[in-house]
Amino acid sequence: MSNLALFPIVIPLIFAAILMLFPKKLHMQRIVAIAGVGATLVSAIALFSKVSTDGVQAITLGSWPAPFGISMVSDMFSVLLVLSSTIVTLFVLFYSIPTIGVKREQSFYYPAVLFLMTGVNGAFTTGDIFNLFVFIEVLLMASYALIVHGGEKPQLRESIKYLLVNIISSALFVSAVAYLYSVTGTLNMADLAVKIPQIEAVGILTVIAVLFLVVFGFKAAIFPLYFWLPGSYFAPPMAILALFGALLTKVGVYAIMRTYTLFFTMNTGFTHELLAIIAILTILAGCVGALAYFDVKKIIIYNIIIAVGVILFGISQMNAAGVEGSIFYLVHDMLIKAALFLLVGILTVIFGTSDLRKMGGLIKSYPVFGWTFLVAAFGLAGIPPLSGFPGKLLIVQGGFEGTHFWGSLVILATSLLVLLSVVRIFIYAFWGEPARIATIDRKQYLSLFVPTAILVALTVVLGAGAELFMPFISDAGEVLLNPSLYIDAVLKE
């Protein structure tokens, strides 16, 4: 049954390969892609059930004992992220059908999405640091295809920056892995957690830890390495942007959370202090961008950066409240960012522009859409009882319990700025003088709005039912704070 850990990786890989065989058969492409993601979701739910009843699931490939074989590990933390990423991908696929365009659909769009999903789920599940590099490269190759998909001029221009940044960070990743292997003699994460405390060269290990923070910081878009993200994410169509915004930076965030709780704990006075400072700077930088622009896409893109800072501040505290808050907020952010990008996508379809100053008066024509957007905006800002509140509250509590109460104060203050940035969209787009809008038929509007509304409803359930979900979040936090659970599952497998 531990083979279940491989299903959310293998299923989208197989379906992506099948989809490559008949790119021009549009109807089949849609059906097979949705079936593939649906099957992946079923396997992710089965895996979640298995982990919640039997604990950490580990499998080492090729019948080699750990740490010599490649280990795949599903604990509650990784399976929550696999489940969230699969749900997001499913709703984005439904949204893609009426919006992405026939030309893109017949140019390997659906295989690229499923290959991206393979890389994301693999990165969340692997128990080997080099294999993490491999899965990140898989998702990056799919993202290269998606970011230029359609070949529009802005996409091609921004893709060069995106490509260069990721080539550099991948080269640094390989270097960091080589340094780590030269010092420890292993790349299995559980084995690293055993061997690093036995090594006296704390200085060189601290340098390696900081190098990994730079590598994963490029992927996660932390300060000051976020410079590539606003332009690169602005270029592709909204469905692709929703996928990128919800999933890609979260892989970098996950990698920092995993490595900085499992084995880079030999000098927390330096590494985690540095992480806390960078996290706060990331939040502040994101707030500046979110308030500076009048473009709906740019506003939500900069809110990605803010959320990355909030999550990493929680993990830097290394206490139960901070870590559990980070996990809850990470799951919330994957869902709410996808929902918000899909919502502003509907805005851009209706108004024919993403410029707030050319919008207005939509509440009269689309009242349900308007109030749904407001609920999502409140969820992003962390207004109780919505899904942003429990995670942010725990992160703030973690800061007050630790030594970084000042960071908690910054998070509380910047929550108001986040609220201002998204409520500004609501006021400009839905109130004021009615602007000229495109005529879209009811069927097309519902095909966009229904999957988006369901995704917003899921975030409401996550927030309102937080007490039901907290046992799972606590289980995930326990694995991060008590690495022996992870180590025993892998090395005694």
XYZ file of C-alpha atoms in Angstrom:
493
model
C 0.000 0.000 0.000
C 2.980 2.357 0.416
C 3.073 2.380 -3.404
C 0.114 4.770 -3.097
C 2.673 7.553 -2.609
C 3.688 7.138 -6.262
C 0.173 7.317 -7.738
C -0.261 11.155 -7.723
C 3.026 11.344 -9.683
C 2.656 8.399 -12.055
C -1.006 8.973 -13.040
C -0.568 12.510 -14.491
C 2.682 11.384 -16.152
C 0.908 8.531 -17.960
C -2.054 10.715 -18.982
C 0.305 13.467 -20.210
C 2.097 10.914 -22.416
C -1.253 9.669 -23.792
C -2.364 13.249 -24.565
C 0.773 13.787 -26.663
C -0.522 11.224 -29.171
C -3.540 13.173 -30.486
C -3.016 16.934 -29.983
C -5.585 18.016 -32.618
C -8.524 15.994 -31.236
C -9.915 18.759 -29.060
C -12.817 16.931 -27.420
C -10.622 13.954 -26.497
C -7.891 16.244 -25.144
C -10.351 17.835 -22.721
C -11.943 14.560 -21.599
C -8.643 12.693 -21.102
C -6.998 15.647 -19.272
C -9.916 16.006 -16.834
C -10.047 12.209 -16.371
C -6.306 12.195 -15.618
C -6.543 14.937 -13.007
C -9.703 13.344 -11.582
C -7.907 9.990 -11.201
C -4.974 11.794 -9.567
C -7.379 13.451 -7.119
C -8.901 10.060 -6.205
C -5.398 8.643 -5.582
C -4.445 11.721 -3.521
C -7.568 11.288 -1.345
C -6.736 7.570 -0.869
C -3.161 8.501 0.065
C -4.415 11.155 2.490
C -6.661 8.553 4.148
C -3.758 6.084 4.373
C -1.369 8.635 5.912
C -3.974 9.886 8.410
C -4.613 6.339 9.691
C -1.178 4.664 9.363
C 1.283 7.582 9.607
C 4.201 8.405 7.333
C 4.362 6.264 4.165
C 7.800 5.617 2.648
C 8.922 3.576 -0.350
C 12.494 3.196 -1.596
C 12.647 2.446 -5.307
C 14.462 -0.465 -6.935
C 14.399 -2.705 -3.832
C 17.434 -0.874 -2.498
C 17.484 -0.143 1.226
C 17.408 3.524 2.271
C 19.529 5.634 1.996
C 20.998 3.938 -1.126
C 17.776 3.848 -3.145
C 15.642 6.850 -4.046
C 13.058 7.318 -1.293
C 9.559 8.677 -1.864
C 7.905 9.805 1.347
C 4.322 10.876 2.055
C 3.721 12.441 5.440
C 0.714 14.562 6.359
C 2.508 17.761 5.254
C 3.345 16.539 1.754
C -0.003 14.803 1.182
C -1.939 17.963 2.127
C 0.016 19.869 -0.528
C -0.426 17.107 -3.144
C -4.179 17.141 -2.470
C -4.358 20.959 -2.664
C -2.319 21.152 -5.901
C -4.492 18.479 -7.546
C -7.718 20.292 -6.581
C -6.359 23.573 -7.966
C -5.291 21.912 -11.246
C -8.729 20.341 -11.704
C -10.551 23.680 -11.363
C -8.027 25.439 -13.599
C -8.662 22.812 -16.306
C -12.415 23.463 -16.176
C -11.711 27.200 -16.412
C -9.269 26.657 -19.305
C -11.804 25.055 -21.640
C -13.750 28.283 -22.431
C -10.798 30.692 -22.039
C -7.483 29.290 -23.248
C -8.402 29.194 -26.953
C -8.554 26.356 -29.485
C -5.118 27.158 -30.944
C -3.444 26.704 -27.560
C -5.529 23.631 -26.705
C -4.319 21.944 -29.913
C -0.683 22.852 -29.199
C 0.003 20.456 -26.298
C -1.561 22.682 -23.594
C -3.110 19.817 -21.611
C 0.005 17.566 -21.672
C 2.070 20.525 -20.406
C -0.366 21.065 -17.497
C -0.191 17.378 -16.534
C 3.622 17.318 -16.800
C 3.653 20.389 -14.530
C 1.443 18.523 -12.074
C 3.797 15.519 -12.203
C 6.740 17.733 -11.238
C 4.859 19.558 -8.471
C 3.507 16.375 -6.843
C 6.909 14.681 -7.209
C 8.680 17.605 -5.527
C 6.228 17.421 -2.609
C 6.724 13.647 -2.240
C 10.422 12.938 -2.796
C 12.655 12.067 0.142
C 15.916 12.675 -1.722
C 17.443 16.134 -2.218
C 18.804 15.385 -5.721
C 15.475 13.900 -6.743
C 13.902 17.165 -5.583
C 16.129 18.892 -8.155
C 14.939 16.444 -10.838
C 11.245 17.019 -10.109
C 11.739 20.792 -9.994
C 13.348 20.551 -13.452
C 10.339 18.526 -14.699
C 7.898 21.207 -13.543
C 10.169 23.956 -14.908
C 10.304 22.363 -18.361
C 6.503 22.209 -18.392
C 6.337 25.820 -17.183
C 8.708 26.921 -19.992
C 6.244 25.454 -22.489
C 3.262 27.095 -20.770
C 4.790 30.556 -20.317
C 5.415 30.924 -24.084
C 2.241 29.057 -25.047
C 0.537 30.992 -27.831
C 3.722 32.864 -28.770
C 2.494 36.405 -28.041
C 5.184 39.089 -27.917
C 4.977 39.894 -24.155
C 5.139 36.167 -23.369
C 8.275 35.666 -25.458
C 9.942 38.743 -23.926
C 9.218 37.781 -20.317
C 9.991 34.108 -20.884
C 13.655 34.989 -21.571
C 13.963 36.495 -18.081
C 12.119 33.527 -16.535
C 14.347 31.053 -18.386
C 17.610 32.797 -17.424
C 16.678 33.084 -13.736
C 15.741 29.408 -13.527
C 18.855 28.247 -15.395
C 21.018 30.189 -12.923
C 19.112 28.912 -9.889
C 19.251 25.329 -11.214
C 23.033 25.608 -11.650
C 23.281 26.892 -8.069
C 21.063 24.005 -6.940
C 23.413 21.414 -8.439
C 26.401 23.172 -6.831
C 24.657 23.250 -3.448
C 23.796 19.534 -3.727
C 27.462 18.758 -4.589
C 28.721 20.742 -1.564
C 26.209 19.011 0.701
C 27.205 15.568 -0.592
C 30.928 16.310 -0.197
C 30.403 17.156 3.483
C 27.798 14.537 4.454
C 28.244 11.666 1.953
C 24.485 11.295 1.450
C 21.547 12.970 -0.294
C 18.696 11.065 1.355
C 16.838 13.654 3.466
C 16.236 11.312 6.415
C 19.897 10.212 6.354
C 20.990 13.876 6.188
C 18.917 14.534 9.325
C 20.863 11.758 11.085
C 24.352 12.685 9.840
C 24.371 16.501 9.975
C 24.144 16.687 13.828
C 27.225 14.389 13.989
C 29.376 16.721 11.846
C 31.452 19.287 13.717
C 31.990 21.627 10.739
C 28.967 23.780 11.602
C 30.387 26.782 9.710
C 30.517 25.069 6.305
C 27.093 23.493 6.871
C 25.688 26.955 7.663
C 27.119 28.282 4.392
C 25.507 25.359 2.534
C 22.178 26.038 4.309
C 22.283 29.687 3.204
C 23.142 28.589 -0.358
C 20.069 26.346 -0.369
C 18.019 29.291 0.923
C 19.211 31.311 -2.097
C 18.393 28.424 -4.479
C 14.907 27.838 -3.078
C 14.476 31.592 -2.612
C 14.718 32.066 -6.383
C 11.902 29.522 -6.812
C 9.799 30.936 -3.959
C 10.409 34.615 -4.913
C 11.761 35.860 -1.568
C 13.356 39.278 -1.079
C 15.458 40.340 -2.991
C 15.163 37.447 -5.485
C 11.540 38.127 -6.493
C 12.452 40.614 -9.276
C 11.653 38.122 -12.060
C 8.174 37.168 -10.857
C 5.839 40.153 -11.555
C 6.791 40.456 -15.240
C 7.040 36.717 -15.951
C 3.690 35.888 -14.343
C 1.958 38.865 -15.981
C 2.580 37.589 -19.519
C 0.719 34.227 -19.868
C -3.093 33.764 -20.099
C -5.074 33.809 -16.854
C -5.572 30.034 -16.528
C -1.791 29.492 -16.762
C -1.196 32.403 -14.376
C -3.584 30.808 -11.850
C -1.585 27.559 -12.021
C 1.739 29.370 -11.659
C 0.535 31.627 -8.857
C -1.019 28.785 -6.883
C 1.651 26.097 -7.358
C 5.101 27.121 -8.603
C 6.316 29.434 -5.839
C 4.843 26.984 -3.298
C 7.353 24.312 -4.355
C 10.191 26.669 -3.341
C 8.383 27.490 -0.081
C 7.851 23.770 0.615
C 11.552 23.043 -0.027
C 12.624 25.738 2.475
C 10.114 24.470 5.056
C 11.231 20.859 4.660
C 15.004 21.436 4.702
C 14.969 24.085 7.449
C 13.004 21.825 9.828
C 14.412 18.389 8.928
C 18.192 18.820 8.698
C 19.375 22.466 8.494
C 18.842 22.933 12.229
C 22.484 22.932 13.387
C 22.732 26.733 13.692
C 19.185 28.063 14.029
C 20.444 31.193 15.790
C 21.839 32.324 12.417
C 19.907 30.511 9.662
C 16.409 30.891 11.074
C 17.077 34.456 12.234
C 18.124 35.234 8.649
C 14.986 33.487 7.352
C 12.761 35.583 9.660
C 14.351 38.869 8.529
C 14.114 37.929 4.823
C 10.473 36.876 5.346
C 9.531 40.283 6.778
C 11.393 42.121 4.000
C 9.544 39.953 1.469
C 6.188 40.940 2.985
C 7.071 44.647 2.879
C 8.333 44.455 -0.731
C 5.135 42.674 -1.796
C 2.964 45.317 -0.085
C 4.722 48.126 -1.963
C 4.003 46.422 -5.308
C 0.403 45.510 -4.430
C -0.412 49.149 -3.608
C 1.620 50.730 -6.411
C -0.232 49.247 -9.405
C -3.661 49.777 -10.924
C -3.519 46.499 -12.832
C -5.634 43.713 -11.321
C -3.185 40.998 -12.363
C -0.180 42.848 -10.913
C -2.007 43.446 -7.592
C -2.688 39.718 -7.075
C 0.807 38.783 -8.331
C 2.410 40.960 -5.650
C 0.134 39.327 -3.087
C 1.858 36.025 -3.977
C 5.101 37.564 -2.692
C 3.421 38.796 0.519
C 2.069 35.292 1.265
C 5.506 33.713 0.741
C 6.903 36.056 3.415
C 4.085 35.281 5.873
C 4.547 31.499 5.495
C 8.343 31.628 5.871
C 8.111 33.866 8.944
C 5.980 31.206 10.633
C 8.418 28.395 9.834
C 11.397 30.472 11.049
C 9.938 30.464 14.577
C 10.369 26.674 14.937
C 7.543 26.425 17.467
C 4.221 24.562 17.219
C 2.055 27.638 16.615
C 4.335 29.089 13.927
C 4.841 25.833 12.036
C 1.170 24.789 12.138
C 0.171 28.307 11.075
C 2.566 28.144 8.105
C 1.137 24.803 6.958
C -2.466 26.010 7.251
C -1.653 29.282 5.505
C 0.196 27.457 2.710
C -2.826 25.249 1.934
C -5.126 28.301 2.153
C -2.896 30.340 -0.135
C -2.781 27.679 -2.856
C -6.583 27.650 -3.015
C -7.266 31.375 -2.550
C -4.631 32.530 -5.074
C -6.029 30.209 -7.747
C -9.551 31.481 -6.979
C -8.512 35.147 -7.094
C -6.639 34.808 -10.378
C -9.670 33.097 -11.919
C -11.923 35.871 -10.552
C -9.784 38.687 -11.974
C -9.655 36.645 -15.188
C -13.441 36.958 -15.426
C -13.060 40.724 -14.799
C -10.614 41.045 -17.697
C -12.957 39.083 -19.999
C -15.919 41.330 -19.099
C -14.075 44.657 -19.327
C -11.566 43.681 -22.021
C -8.729 45.157 -19.914
C -6.857 44.537 -16.664
C -6.566 48.279 -15.893
C -8.661 49.181 -12.820
C -9.129 52.751 -14.010
C -11.089 51.501 -17.025
C -13.504 49.451 -14.901
C -16.592 50.308 -12.876
C -20.250 49.701 -12.011
C -20.245 45.922 -12.474
C -22.217 45.168 -9.290
C -25.483 46.078 -11.068
C -24.960 43.542 -13.875
C -23.140 40.797 -11.927
C -24.083 41.061 -8.208
C -23.290 37.418 -7.295
C -19.896 37.687 -8.971
C -19.194 40.912 -7.048
C -19.964 39.480 -3.622
C -18.060 36.270 -4.420
C -15.016 38.419 -5.222
C -15.414 40.289 -1.928
C -15.532 37.014 0.036
C -12.304 35.865 -1.691
C -10.688 39.269 -1.008
C -11.594 39.043 2.694
C -10.237 35.472 2.752
C -6.912 36.629 1.318
C -6.614 39.399 3.921
C -7.370 36.991 6.781
C -10.748 38.332 7.932
C -12.375 35.824 10.338
C -13.906 33.290 9.907
C -12.426 32.858 6.409
C -9.464 30.601 5.574
C -6.719 33.240 5.821
C -7.497 33.886 9.485
C -6.559 30.657 11.377
C -3.150 30.283 9.708
C -2.211 33.941 10.088
C -3.382 33.960 13.724
C -1.161 30.959 14.531
C 1.824 32.526 12.720
C 1.391 35.759 14.701
C 1.080 33.711 17.907
C 4.273 31.852 16.970
C 6.109 35.170 16.584
C 4.944 36.386 20.004
C 5.883 33.055 21.616
C 9.330 33.191 19.978
C 11.793 36.059 19.846
C 10.313 37.875 16.839
C 7.288 39.716 18.232
C 8.229 42.617 15.929
C 7.638 40.356 12.928
C 4.159 39.492 14.206
C 3.375 43.213 14.498
C 4.503 43.725 10.881
C 2.252 40.861 9.710
C -0.736 42.336 11.562
C -0.088 45.806 10.107
C 0.468 44.557 6.558
C -2.776 42.530 6.699
C -4.531 45.905 6.463
C -2.462 46.763 3.380
C -3.372 43.411 1.791
C -7.033 44.145 2.512
C -6.663 47.625 1.007
C -5.023 46.249 -2.163
C -7.840 43.782 -2.930
C -10.759 45.909 -1.707
C -9.447 48.566 -4.100
C -10.195 46.132 -6.955
C -13.715 45.610 -5.574
C -14.401 49.361 -5.273
C -12.997 50.279 -8.707
C -14.477 47.355 -10.651
C -17.879 46.930 -9.021
C -18.835 50.442 -7.853
C -18.752 53.892 -9.430
C -19.778 54.826 -12.932
C -20.524 51.812 -15.169
C -17.737 51.272 -17.713
C -18.157 49.754 -21.162
C -18.318 45.971 -20.878
C -18.069 43.172 -23.412
C -21.192 41.177 -24.169
C -20.576 37.606 -23.074
C -23.404 35.092 -23.252
C -24.746 33.501 -20.079
C -23.374 30.035 -20.914
C -19.812 31.355 -21.322
C -20.101 33.411 -18.131
C -21.332 30.406 -16.111
C -18.582 28.176 -17.531
C -16.085 30.674 -16.060
C -17.903 31.569 -12.855
C -19.090 28.154 -11.606
C -15.645 26.476 -11.159
C -14.304 29.713 -9.662
C -17.214 30.025 -7.215
C -16.787 26.396 -6.111
C -13.093 27.067 -5.429
C -14.007 30.154 -3.360
C -16.577 28.022 -1.482
C -13.839 25.488 -0.666
C -11.754 28.249 0.923
C -14.785 29.309 2.990
C -15.233 25.699 4.172
C -11.506 25.542 5.045
C -11.852 28.683 7.176
C -15.252 28.074 8.770
C -14.413 24.414 9.424
C -10.861 25.101 10.626
C -11.471 23.106 13.811
C -12.203 19.999 11.726
C -8.983 20.417 9.711
C -6.680 21.317 12.618
C -5.945 17.687 13.659
C -4.470 17.083 10.183
C -2.515 20.363 10.324
C -1.224 19.379 13.789
C -0.117 15.982 12.426
C 1.749 17.745 9.615
C 3.350 20.164 12.099
C 4.397 17.317 14.378
C 6.375 15.658 11.560
C 8.228 18.938 10.896
C 8.937 19.648 14.577
C 9.784 16.031 15.434
C 11.998 14.797 12.547
C 12.435 11.357 14.160
C 8.954 10.427 12.850
C 10.146 11.072 9.285
C 13.594 9.500 9.830
C 12.190 6.289 11.359
C 9.640 5.840 8.572
C 12.305 6.124 5.858
C 15.355 4.390 7.341
C 13.398 1.537 8.935
C 11.235 1.055 5.824
